[in-house]
Tab-separated table of C-alpha atoms in Angstrom:
chain	number	residue	atom	x	y	z
A	1	MET	CA	0.000	0.000	0.000
A	2	ILE	CA	2.894	2.357	0.819
A	3	ARG	CA	4.592	1.476	-2.523
A	4	ILE	CA	1.404	2.203	-4.475
A	5	LEU	CA	1.027	5.516	-2.645
A	6	LYS	CA	4.632	6.480	-3.525
A	7	ILE	CA	4.044	5.638	-7.203
A	8	GLY	CA	0.882	7.731	-7.110
A	9	ILE	CA	2.756	10.683	-5.629
A	10	LEU	CA	5.511	10.379	-8.267
A	11	ALA	CA	2.941	10.184	-11.082
A	12	ALA	CA	1.162	13.248	-9.750
A	13	ALA	CA	4.447	15.133	-9.509
A	14	PHE	CA	5.382	14.121	-13.078
A	15	LEU	CA	1.986	15.242	-14.343
A	16	GLN	CA	2.366	18.561	-12.530
A	17	VAL	CA	5.785	19.162	-14.134
A	18	THR	CA	4.471	18.154	-17.581
A	19	ASN	CA	1.491	20.473	-17.288
A	20	ALA	CA	3.745	23.302	-16.116
A	21	HIS	CA	6.055	22.736	-19.090
A	22	ALA	CA	3.101	22.722	-21.487
A	23	ALA	CA	1.832	25.955	-19.933
A	24	ASP	CA	5.295	27.549	-20.283
A	25	SER	CA	5.476	26.438	-23.911
A	26	LYS	CA	2.015	27.765	-24.679
A	27	GLY	CA	2.876	31.055	-22.993
A	28	ALA	CA	6.097	31.329	-24.998
A	29	GLU	CA	4.228	30.647	-28.233
A	30	HIS	CA	1.805	33.418	-27.374
A	31	GLN	CA	4.738	35.742	-26.687
A	32	LEU	CA	6.278	34.751	-30.034
A	33	GLU	CA	3.050	35.585	-31.832
A	34	GLN	CA	2.937	38.920	-30.038
A	35	LEU	CA	6.581	39.613	-30.976
A	36	VAL	CA	5.963	38.839	-34.652
A	37	ASN	CA	2.749	40.868	-34.729
A	38	GLU	CA	4.435	43.881	-33.124
A	39	THR	CA	7.265	43.636	-35.653
A	40	VAL	CA	5.358	42.897	-38.860
A	41	ARG	CA	2.298	45.124	-38.626
A	42	PRO	CA	4.221	48.430	-38.474
A	43	VAL	CA	6.416	47.236	-41.372
A	44	MET	CA	3.333	46.545	-43.481
A	45	LYS	CA	1.744	49.878	-42.634
A	46	GLU	CA	4.868	51.993	-43.155
A	47	ASN	CA	5.768	50.319	-46.452
A	48	GLY	CA	2.299	49.797	-47.898
A	49	LEU	CA	2.650	46.018	-48.105
A	50	PRO	CA	-0.511	44.204	-49.235
A	51	GLY	CA	0.527	40.893	-47.657
A	52	MET	CA	3.265	39.158	-45.698
A	53	ALA	CA	4.049	35.632	-44.595
A	54	VAL	CA	6.502	34.849	-41.818
A	55	ALA	CA	7.709	31.342	-40.998
A	56	ILE	CA	9.980	30.593	-38.057
A	57	THR	CA	11.722	27.451	-36.903
A	58	VAL	CA	12.805	27.053	-33.279
A	59	ASP	CA	14.560	23.827	-32.285
A	60	GLY	CA	12.718	21.895	-35.002
A	61	LYS	CA	9.303	23.380	-34.299
A	62	ARG	CA	7.752	25.522	-37.042
A	63	PHE	CA	5.470	28.532	-36.715
A	64	PHE	CA	3.588	30.367	-39.449
A	65	PHE	CA	2.082	33.851	-39.411
A	66	GLY	CA	0.092	35.260	-42.324
A	67	TYR	CA	-0.954	38.885	-42.824
A	68	GLY	CA	-2.966	40.810	-45.368
A	69	VAL	CA	-3.869	39.718	-48.873
A	70	ALA	CA	-2.266	37.788	-51.708
A	71	SER	CA	-4.318	39.805	-54.179
A	72	LYS	CA	-5.784	43.245	-53.610
A	73	GLU	CA	-8.175	42.727	-56.501
A	74	SER	CA	-9.749	39.493	-55.225
A	75	GLY	CA	-9.114	40.017	-51.507
A	76	ARG	CA	-7.572	36.548	-51.184
A	77	LYS	CA	-5.905	36.245	-47.780
A	78	VAL	CA	-2.300	35.203	-47.270
A	79	THR	CA	-2.254	31.607	-46.018
A	80	GLU	CA	0.269	28.809	-45.611
A	81	ASN	CA	-0.441	27.885	-49.249
A	82	THR	CA	0.281	31.329	-50.684
A	83	ILE	CA	3.105	31.210	-53.239
A	84	PHE	CA	5.532	34.145	-53.319
A	85	GLU	CA	8.399	35.046	-55.617
A	86	ILE	CA	11.629	35.025	-53.611
A	87	GLY	CA	13.955	36.754	-56.075
A	88	SER	CA	17.634	36.232	-55.295
A	89	VAL	CA	16.998	33.837	-52.425
A	90	SER	CA	16.714	31.536	-55.467
A	91	LYS	CA	20.510	31.737	-55.721
A	92	THR	CA	20.816	29.490	-52.663
A	93	PHE	CA	18.819	26.830	-54.542
A	94	ALA	CA	20.992	27.179	-57.649
A	95	ALA	CA	24.070	26.909	-55.451
A	96	THR	CA	22.685	23.747	-53.833
A	97	LEU	CA	22.187	22.150	-57.246
A	98	ALA	CA	25.743	23.107	-58.240
A	99	ALA	CA	27.125	21.694	-54.986
A	100	TYR	CA	25.109	18.522	-55.621
A	101	ALA	CA	26.754	18.259	-59.047
A	102	VAL	CA	30.127	18.556	-57.296
A	103	GLU	CA	29.194	15.741	-54.907
A	104	SER	CA	27.997	13.673	-57.873
A	105	GLY	CA	31.385	14.038	-59.562
A	106	THR	CA	30.173	15.843	-62.701
A	107	PHE	CA	31.227	19.364	-61.707
A	108	SER	CA	34.353	20.896	-60.189
A	109	LEU	CA	34.705	24.383	-58.745
A	110	SER	CA	38.367	24.490	-59.808
A	111	GLU	CA	37.655	23.779	-63.487
A	112	LYS	CA	37.420	26.508	-66.094
A	113	ALA	CA	33.996	27.575	-67.317
A	114	SER	CA	34.813	26.452	-70.866
A	115	THR	CA	35.120	22.860	-69.585
A	116	TYR	CA	31.331	22.735	-69.312
A	117	LEU	CA	30.489	25.183	-72.106
A	118	PRO	CA	33.181	24.947	-74.793
A	119	ALA	CA	31.570	27.838	-76.684
A	120	LEU	CA	33.092	30.140	-74.031
A	121	ASP	CA	36.600	29.190	-75.111
A	122	GLY	CA	38.486	32.171	-76.481
A	123	GLY	CA	36.858	34.708	-74.170
A	124	ALA	CA	37.929	35.836	-70.687
A	125	LEU	CA	35.232	33.791	-68.994
A	126	GLY	CA	36.391	30.637	-70.719
A	127	LYS	CA	39.560	30.842	-68.595
A	128	THR	CA	37.718	31.742	-65.384
A	129	ASP	CA	37.355	29.238	-62.545
A	130	VAL	CA	33.795	28.073	-61.989
A	131	LEU	CA	34.129	29.041	-58.305
A	132	ASP	CA	34.560	32.701	-59.218
A	133	LEU	CA	31.252	32.650	-61.074
A	134	GLY	CA	29.518	31.187	-58.014
A	135	THR	CA	30.985	33.822	-55.693
A	136	TYR	CA	30.627	36.913	-57.944
A	137	THR	CA	34.417	37.257	-58.217
A	138	ALA	CA	34.911	36.601	-61.953
A	139	GLY	CA	36.132	40.143	-62.582
A	140	GLY	CA	33.157	42.479	-62.467
A	141	LEU	CA	30.197	40.955	-64.294
A	142	PRO	CA	27.251	43.384	-64.036
A	143	LEU	CA	24.217	43.130	-61.810
A	144	GLN	CA	21.834	42.220	-64.643
A	145	VAL	CA	21.981	40.430	-67.968
A	146	PRO	CA	21.869	43.211	-70.610
A	147	ASP	CA	18.409	43.859	-72.043
A	148	ASP	CA	19.501	43.002	-75.575
A	149	VAL	CA	20.535	39.481	-74.539
A	150	THR	CA	17.328	37.515	-75.061
A	151	ASN	CA	18.312	33.913	-75.875
A	152	GLN	CA	21.051	31.331	-75.394
A	153	ASP	CA	22.989	32.320	-78.521
A	154	GLY	CA	22.938	35.941	-77.390
A	155	MET	CA	24.047	34.872	-73.918
A	156	ILE	CA	27.045	32.972	-75.253
A	157	ALA	CA	27.997	35.837	-77.564
A	158	TYR	CA	27.778	38.274	-74.644
A	159	PHE	CA	29.924	36.135	-72.348
A	160	ARG	CA	32.517	35.531	-75.082
A	161	ALA	CA	32.855	39.265	-75.735
A	162	TRP	CA	32.798	40.391	-72.091
A	163	LYS	CA	35.980	42.018	-70.739
A	164	PRO	CA	36.768	41.913	-66.999
A	165	GLU	CA	37.325	45.089	-64.980
A	166	PHE	CA	39.462	43.321	-62.346
A	167	PRO	CA	41.612	40.203	-62.155
A	168	ALA	CA	39.428	37.246	-61.208
A	169	GLY	CA	39.363	36.561	-57.480
A	170	THR	CA	40.213	40.092	-56.362
A	171	HIS	CA	36.823	41.834	-56.216
A	172	ARG	CA	33.251	40.779	-55.503
A	173	ARG	CA	30.563	42.383	-57.633
A	174	TYR	CA	27.087	41.001	-56.992
A	175	SER	CA	25.800	39.676	-60.289
A	176	ASN	CA	22.884	37.721	-61.729
A	177	PRO	CA	24.830	36.761	-64.870
A	178	SER	CA	27.685	35.432	-62.704
A	179	ILE	CA	25.747	33.018	-60.509
A	180	GLY	CA	23.254	32.446	-63.325
A	181	LEU	CA	26.039	31.072	-65.528
A	182	PHE	CA	27.318	29.093	-62.526
A	183	GLY	CA	23.988	27.291	-62.215
A	184	TYR	CA	23.741	26.867	-65.989
A	185	LEU	CA	27.171	25.202	-66.159
A	186	ALA	CA	26.337	22.886	-63.246
A	187	ALA	CA	23.240	21.699	-65.111
A	188	GLU	CA	25.282	21.257	-68.301
A	189	SER	CA	27.638	18.988	-66.356
A	190	MET	CA	24.669	16.841	-65.318
A	191	GLY	CA	23.337	16.576	-68.857
A	192	LYS	CA	19.884	18.083	-68.321
A	193	PRO	CA	18.348	21.579	-68.369
A	194	PHE	CA	18.547	23.491	-65.093
A	195	ASP	CA	14.757	23.785	-64.718
A	196	VAL	CA	14.265	20.039	-65.173
A	197	LEU	CA	16.957	19.165	-62.634
A	198	MET	CA	15.540	21.637	-60.143
A	199	GLU	CA	11.883	20.616	-60.401
A	200	GLU	CA	12.350	16.883	-60.942
A	201	LYS	CA	15.424	16.215	-58.805
A	202	LEU	CA	16.423	18.818	-56.234
A	203	LEU	CA	13.109	20.188	-54.989
A	204	PRO	CA	11.539	16.727	-54.463
A	205	ALA	CA	14.714	15.534	-52.721
A	206	LEU	CA	14.354	18.490	-50.340
A	207	GLY	CA	10.711	17.608	-49.705
A	208	LEU	CA	9.512	20.934	-51.118
A	209	SER	CA	6.189	20.125	-52.765
A	210	ASN	CA	5.052	23.761	-52.874
A	211	THR	CA	8.172	25.196	-54.507
A	212	PHE	CA	8.442	25.804	-58.241
A	213	ILE	CA	10.252	27.541	-61.051
A	214	HIS	CA	7.134	27.299	-63.192
A	215	VAL	CA	3.992	27.436	-61.043
A	216	PRO	CA	1.658	24.714	-62.362
A	217	LYS	CA	-1.765	25.658	-63.661
A	218	ALA	CA	-3.455	23.867	-60.762
A	219	ARG	CA	-1.622	26.109	-58.271
A	220	MET	CA	-2.033	29.482	-59.988
A	221	GLY	CA	-4.857	30.301	-57.585
A	222	ASP	CA	-2.316	30.220	-54.742
A	223	TYR	CA	0.241	32.369	-56.589
A	224	ALA	CA	0.177	35.840	-55.049
A	225	TYR	CA	0.248	38.967	-57.151
A	226	GLY	CA	3.160	41.240	-56.476
A	227	TYR	CA	2.692	44.999	-56.526
A	228	SER	CA	4.871	47.616	-58.143
A	229	LYS	CA	5.776	50.967	-56.598
A	230	ALA	CA	2.775	52.373	-58.476
A	231	GLY	CA	0.514	49.752	-56.883
A	232	LYS	CA	-0.011	47.765	-60.086
A	233	PRO	CA	-0.234	43.952	-59.928
A	234	VAL	CA	2.887	42.337	-61.401
A	235	ARG	CA	4.644	39.006	-61.658
A	236	VAL	CA	8.188	38.248	-62.697
A	237	THR	CA	8.881	38.103	-66.429
A	238	SER	CA	11.123	35.514	-68.073
A	239	GLY	CA	14.675	36.326	-69.064
A	240	VAL	CA	18.054	34.758	-69.751
A	241	LEU	CA	19.351	32.904	-66.645
A	242	ASP	CA	16.268	33.943	-64.678
A	243	SER	CA	15.641	30.467	-63.232
A	244	GLN	CA	19.107	30.288	-61.723
A	245	ALA	CA	19.281	33.853	-60.413
A	246	TYR	CA	15.773	34.764	-59.264
A	247	GLY	CA	13.227	32.226	-60.525
A	248	ILE	CA	12.015	30.284	-57.470
A	249	LYS	CA	8.452	30.683	-56.235
A	250	THR	CA	7.534	29.108	-52.902
A	251	THR	CA	5.449	29.256	-49.745
A	252	ALA	CA	6.688	30.395	-46.350
A	253	PRO	CA	6.366	26.869	-44.849
A	254	ASP	CA	8.396	25.382	-47.710
A	255	LEU	CA	11.080	28.047	-47.428
A	256	ILE	CA	11.451	27.482	-43.696
A	257	ARG	CA	11.724	23.751	-44.372
A	258	PHE	CA	14.599	24.552	-46.745
A	259	VAL	CA	16.139	26.678	-43.990
A	260	GLU	CA	15.807	23.749	-41.577
A	261	SER	CA	17.557	21.461	-44.066
A	262	ASN	CA	20.411	23.965	-44.140
A	263	MET	CA	20.566	24.160	-40.348
A	264	SER	CA	20.396	20.486	-39.501
A	265	GLY	CA	21.328	18.683	-42.716
A	266	ALA	CA	18.357	16.416	-42.007
A	267	VAL	CA	17.884	15.067	-45.531
A	268	SER	CA	18.055	11.401	-46.430
A	269	ASP	CA	20.184	11.797	-49.573
A	270	GLU	CA	23.822	11.680	-48.420
A	271	LYS	CA	25.107	13.607	-51.450
A	272	LEU	CA	22.497	16.297	-50.949
A	273	ARG	CA	23.416	16.574	-47.272
A	274	ALA	CA	27.051	17.119	-48.237
A	275	ALA	CA	26.011	19.569	-50.951
A	276	ILE	CA	24.058	21.692	-48.482
A	277	ALA	CA	27.093	21.840	-46.191
A	278	GLY	CA	29.183	22.772	-49.231
A	279	THR	CA	27.109	25.884	-49.883
A	280	HIS	CA	28.053	27.187	-46.418
A	281	LEU	CA	31.810	27.059	-46.997
A	282	GLY	CA	33.381	30.505	-46.913
A	283	TYR	CA	35.403	31.215	-50.060
A	284	TYR	CA	35.925	34.973	-49.810
A	285	LYS	CA	35.986	37.545	-47.036
A	286	VAL	CA	34.300	40.796	-48.041
A	287	GLY	CA	34.415	43.260	-45.152
A	288	GLY	CA	32.507	41.704	-42.254
A	289	MET	CA	30.740	39.195	-44.511
A	290	THR	CA	31.950	35.789	-45.663
A	291	GLN	CA	30.775	34.745	-49.139
A	292	GLY	CA	29.667	31.153	-49.557
A	293	LEU	CA	27.771	29.649	-52.462
A	294	GLY	CA	24.496	31.554	-52.430
A	295	TRP	CA	24.549	32.023	-48.659
A	296	GLU	CA	26.434	34.843	-46.916
A	297	SER	CA	27.553	34.487	-43.321
A	298	TYR	CA	28.594	36.525	-40.288
A	299	SER	CA	30.200	35.434	-37.029
A	300	TYR	CA	27.590	35.283	-34.267
A	301	PRO	CA	26.658	37.030	-32.090
A	302	THR	CA	26.639	39.778	-34.685
A	303	THR	CA	25.436	43.352	-34.626
A	304	LEU	CA	22.547	44.756	-36.581
A	305	ASP	CA	24.910	47.320	-38.112
A	306	ARG	CA	27.151	44.576	-39.485
A	307	LEU	CA	24.169	42.830	-41.092
A	308	LEU	CA	22.935	46.100	-42.574
A	309	THR	CA	26.384	46.838	-44.009
A	310	GLY	CA	26.703	43.354	-45.485
A	311	ASN	CA	23.292	43.636	-47.129
A	312	SER	CA	23.626	47.275	-48.147
A	313	ALA	CA	23.102	48.935	-51.524
A	314	ASP	CA	26.875	49.355	-51.812
A	315	MET	CA	27.298	45.583	-51.526
A	316	ALA	CA	24.646	45.032	-54.190
A	317	PHE	CA	25.658	47.699	-56.696
A	318	LYS	CA	29.382	48.402	-56.235
A	319	PRO	CA	32.455	46.178	-56.518
A	320	GLN	CA	34.137	45.367	-53.220
A	321	LYS	CA	37.630	44.109	-52.513
A	322	ALA	CA	37.582	40.387	-51.746
A	323	GLU	CA	40.085	38.308	-49.784
A	324	LYS	CA	40.238	34.694	-50.930
A	325	LEU	CA	40.142	32.122	-48.134
A	326	ASN	CA	42.475	29.279	-49.017
A	327	PRO	CA	41.501	26.705	-47.993
A	328	PRO	CA	37.828	27.621	-47.779
A	329	VAL	CA	36.501	27.970	-44.245
A	330	PRO	CA	33.571	25.860	-43.006
A	331	ALA	CA	30.789	28.022	-41.604
A	332	ALA	CA	30.813	27.911	-37.827
A	333	ALA	CA	27.715	26.585	-36.130
A	334	ASP	CA	27.686	29.906	-34.299
A	335	ALA	CA	27.131	31.982	-37.437
A	336	TRP	CA	24.301	34.029	-38.930
A	337	LEU	CA	23.677	32.918	-42.520
A	338	ASN	CA	21.316	34.900	-44.725
A	339	LYS	CA	20.147	35.841	-48.205
A	340	THR	CA	17.917	38.621	-49.480
A	341	GLY	CA	15.822	38.536	-52.631
A	342	SER	CA	13.613	40.859	-54.658
A	343	THR	CA	11.654	40.994	-57.888
A	344	ASN	CA	9.711	43.995	-59.156
A	345	GLY	CA	6.709	43.010	-57.046
A	346	PHE	CA	8.078	40.885	-54.187
A	347	GLY	CA	10.579	41.080	-51.323
A	348	ALA	CA	12.083	38.146	-49.406
A	349	TYR	CA	14.608	37.388	-46.695
A	350	ALA	CA	15.843	34.143	-45.133
A	351	ALA	CA	18.239	33.796	-42.202
A	352	PHE	CA	19.288	31.142	-39.708
A	353	ILE	CA	21.674	30.537	-36.807
A	354	PRO	CA	22.565	26.819	-36.604
A	355	ALA	CA	23.962	26.934	-33.068
A	356	ARG	CA	20.757	28.528	-31.796
A	357	LYS	CA	18.546	26.190	-33.902
A	358	VAL	CA	16.512	29.169	-35.083
A	359	GLY	CA	15.664	30.447	-38.536
A	360	ILE	CA	13.230	32.775	-40.260
A	361	ALA	CA	11.693	33.330	-43.681
A	362	ILE	CA	9.952	36.620	-44.438
A	363	LEU	CA	7.967	36.983	-47.675
A	364	ALA	CA	6.007	39.972	-48.982
A	365	ASN	CA	4.172	40.740	-52.206
A	366	LYS	CA	5.847	44.098	-52.661
A	367	ASN	CA	9.522	45.012	-53.019
A	368	TYR	CA	10.361	47.087	-49.930
A	369	PRO	CA	13.709	48.255	-48.492
A	370	ILE	CA	16.140	45.517	-47.548
A	371	PRO	CA	17.218	47.254	-44.289
A	372	VAL	CA	13.614	47.021	-43.093
A	373	ARG	CA	13.639	43.252	-43.641
A	374	ILE	CA	16.968	42.837	-41.853
A	375	LYS	CA	15.796	44.859	-38.853
A	376	ALA	CA	12.559	42.867	-38.614
A	377	ALA	CA	14.345	39.505	-38.731
A	378	TYR	CA	16.990	40.647	-36.254
A	379	ARG	CA	14.333	41.855	-33.809
A	380	ILE	CA	12.414	38.588	-34.027
A	381	LEU	CA	15.385	36.217	-33.795
A	382	SER	CA	16.914	38.248	-30.960
A	383	GLY	CA	13.567	38.221	-29.175
A	384	ILE	CA	13.256	34.439	-29.491
A	385	GLU	CA	16.367	34.011	-27.347
A	386	LYS	CA	14.384	35.593	-24.502
A	387	LEU	CA	11.615	32.966	-24.805
A	388	PRO	CA	13.145	29.847	-23.229
A	389	GLY	CA	9.732	28.162	-23.083
A	390	LEU	CA	10.004	27.496	-26.820
């Protein structure tokens, strides 16, 4: 009878602790919702954003917050199924495919670009290491593909004729043509078009069933309209190397799942797991930022000012001196990794801190200032550290 009584007391104590933990967790989740609301709503109001989706991962647990509308014309609300354009966050997907090609043995970062596209032979880029295309250090390729380059033949002619401004590996100049060609060459090495490899191989392997380059007809009802500065509904238009540089469309839950895969490497495909880790390697130091493949990283804890500098207009539009890291440096677990992205009608940001097991994806159907996105993410991720109940 005494033994039964003791077991009963222990069970009651365990139940009390469990209930207390559940109450703490529920309270922390409420505080998280309050934190996100207090951060996002002023951003929407001050920047005239029709809709936003925020997804957060904390120690493997995901949270979603939707605001506003996916279409002002129809009044459709932003939900977990709403598909947004993510602009240059797409570069992290292209980099993952390229790193997968490396792990598969078809692609090498130390080879010359002409190895995979012989038509480049004879031009400066033909002699450029593939790595320098993936890290924007090929010698000063411009931000955008020129408007008069409209097809593959024009692309090859442009790249053959292009003259570098700097010796390769000395300066970083953020460039869609640079990483676009990087992704194109990786696909060439694998013997299939980039779009096919992405939609039939990489995205399914990542478990991203709501992520597309070409949104299927059956899902067009979930595809948000972006809005221009003039308030007109817009969606991204096709262009040379668009898929590689800015072509991904996805939902907030899918993007945070991709972030989780980058934090934990929890994917079943061993080559893909190694490829993801490969995109985090630091190849160049550019001020306080370390350039990986697609992802950019900062030692953590970091300051908001350092993040703002690393994601500034100067970093996007002006060449910066780059220090090559030889050998490349693995990203520390205690690092802040991030990527911004924009199209004419959308703005996106993704960031994560592996050591803290936290990450965030912020999507909006209007292109708004990048510093605003950085500040919002920094406020939320910093605030999460004060919510131990999560």
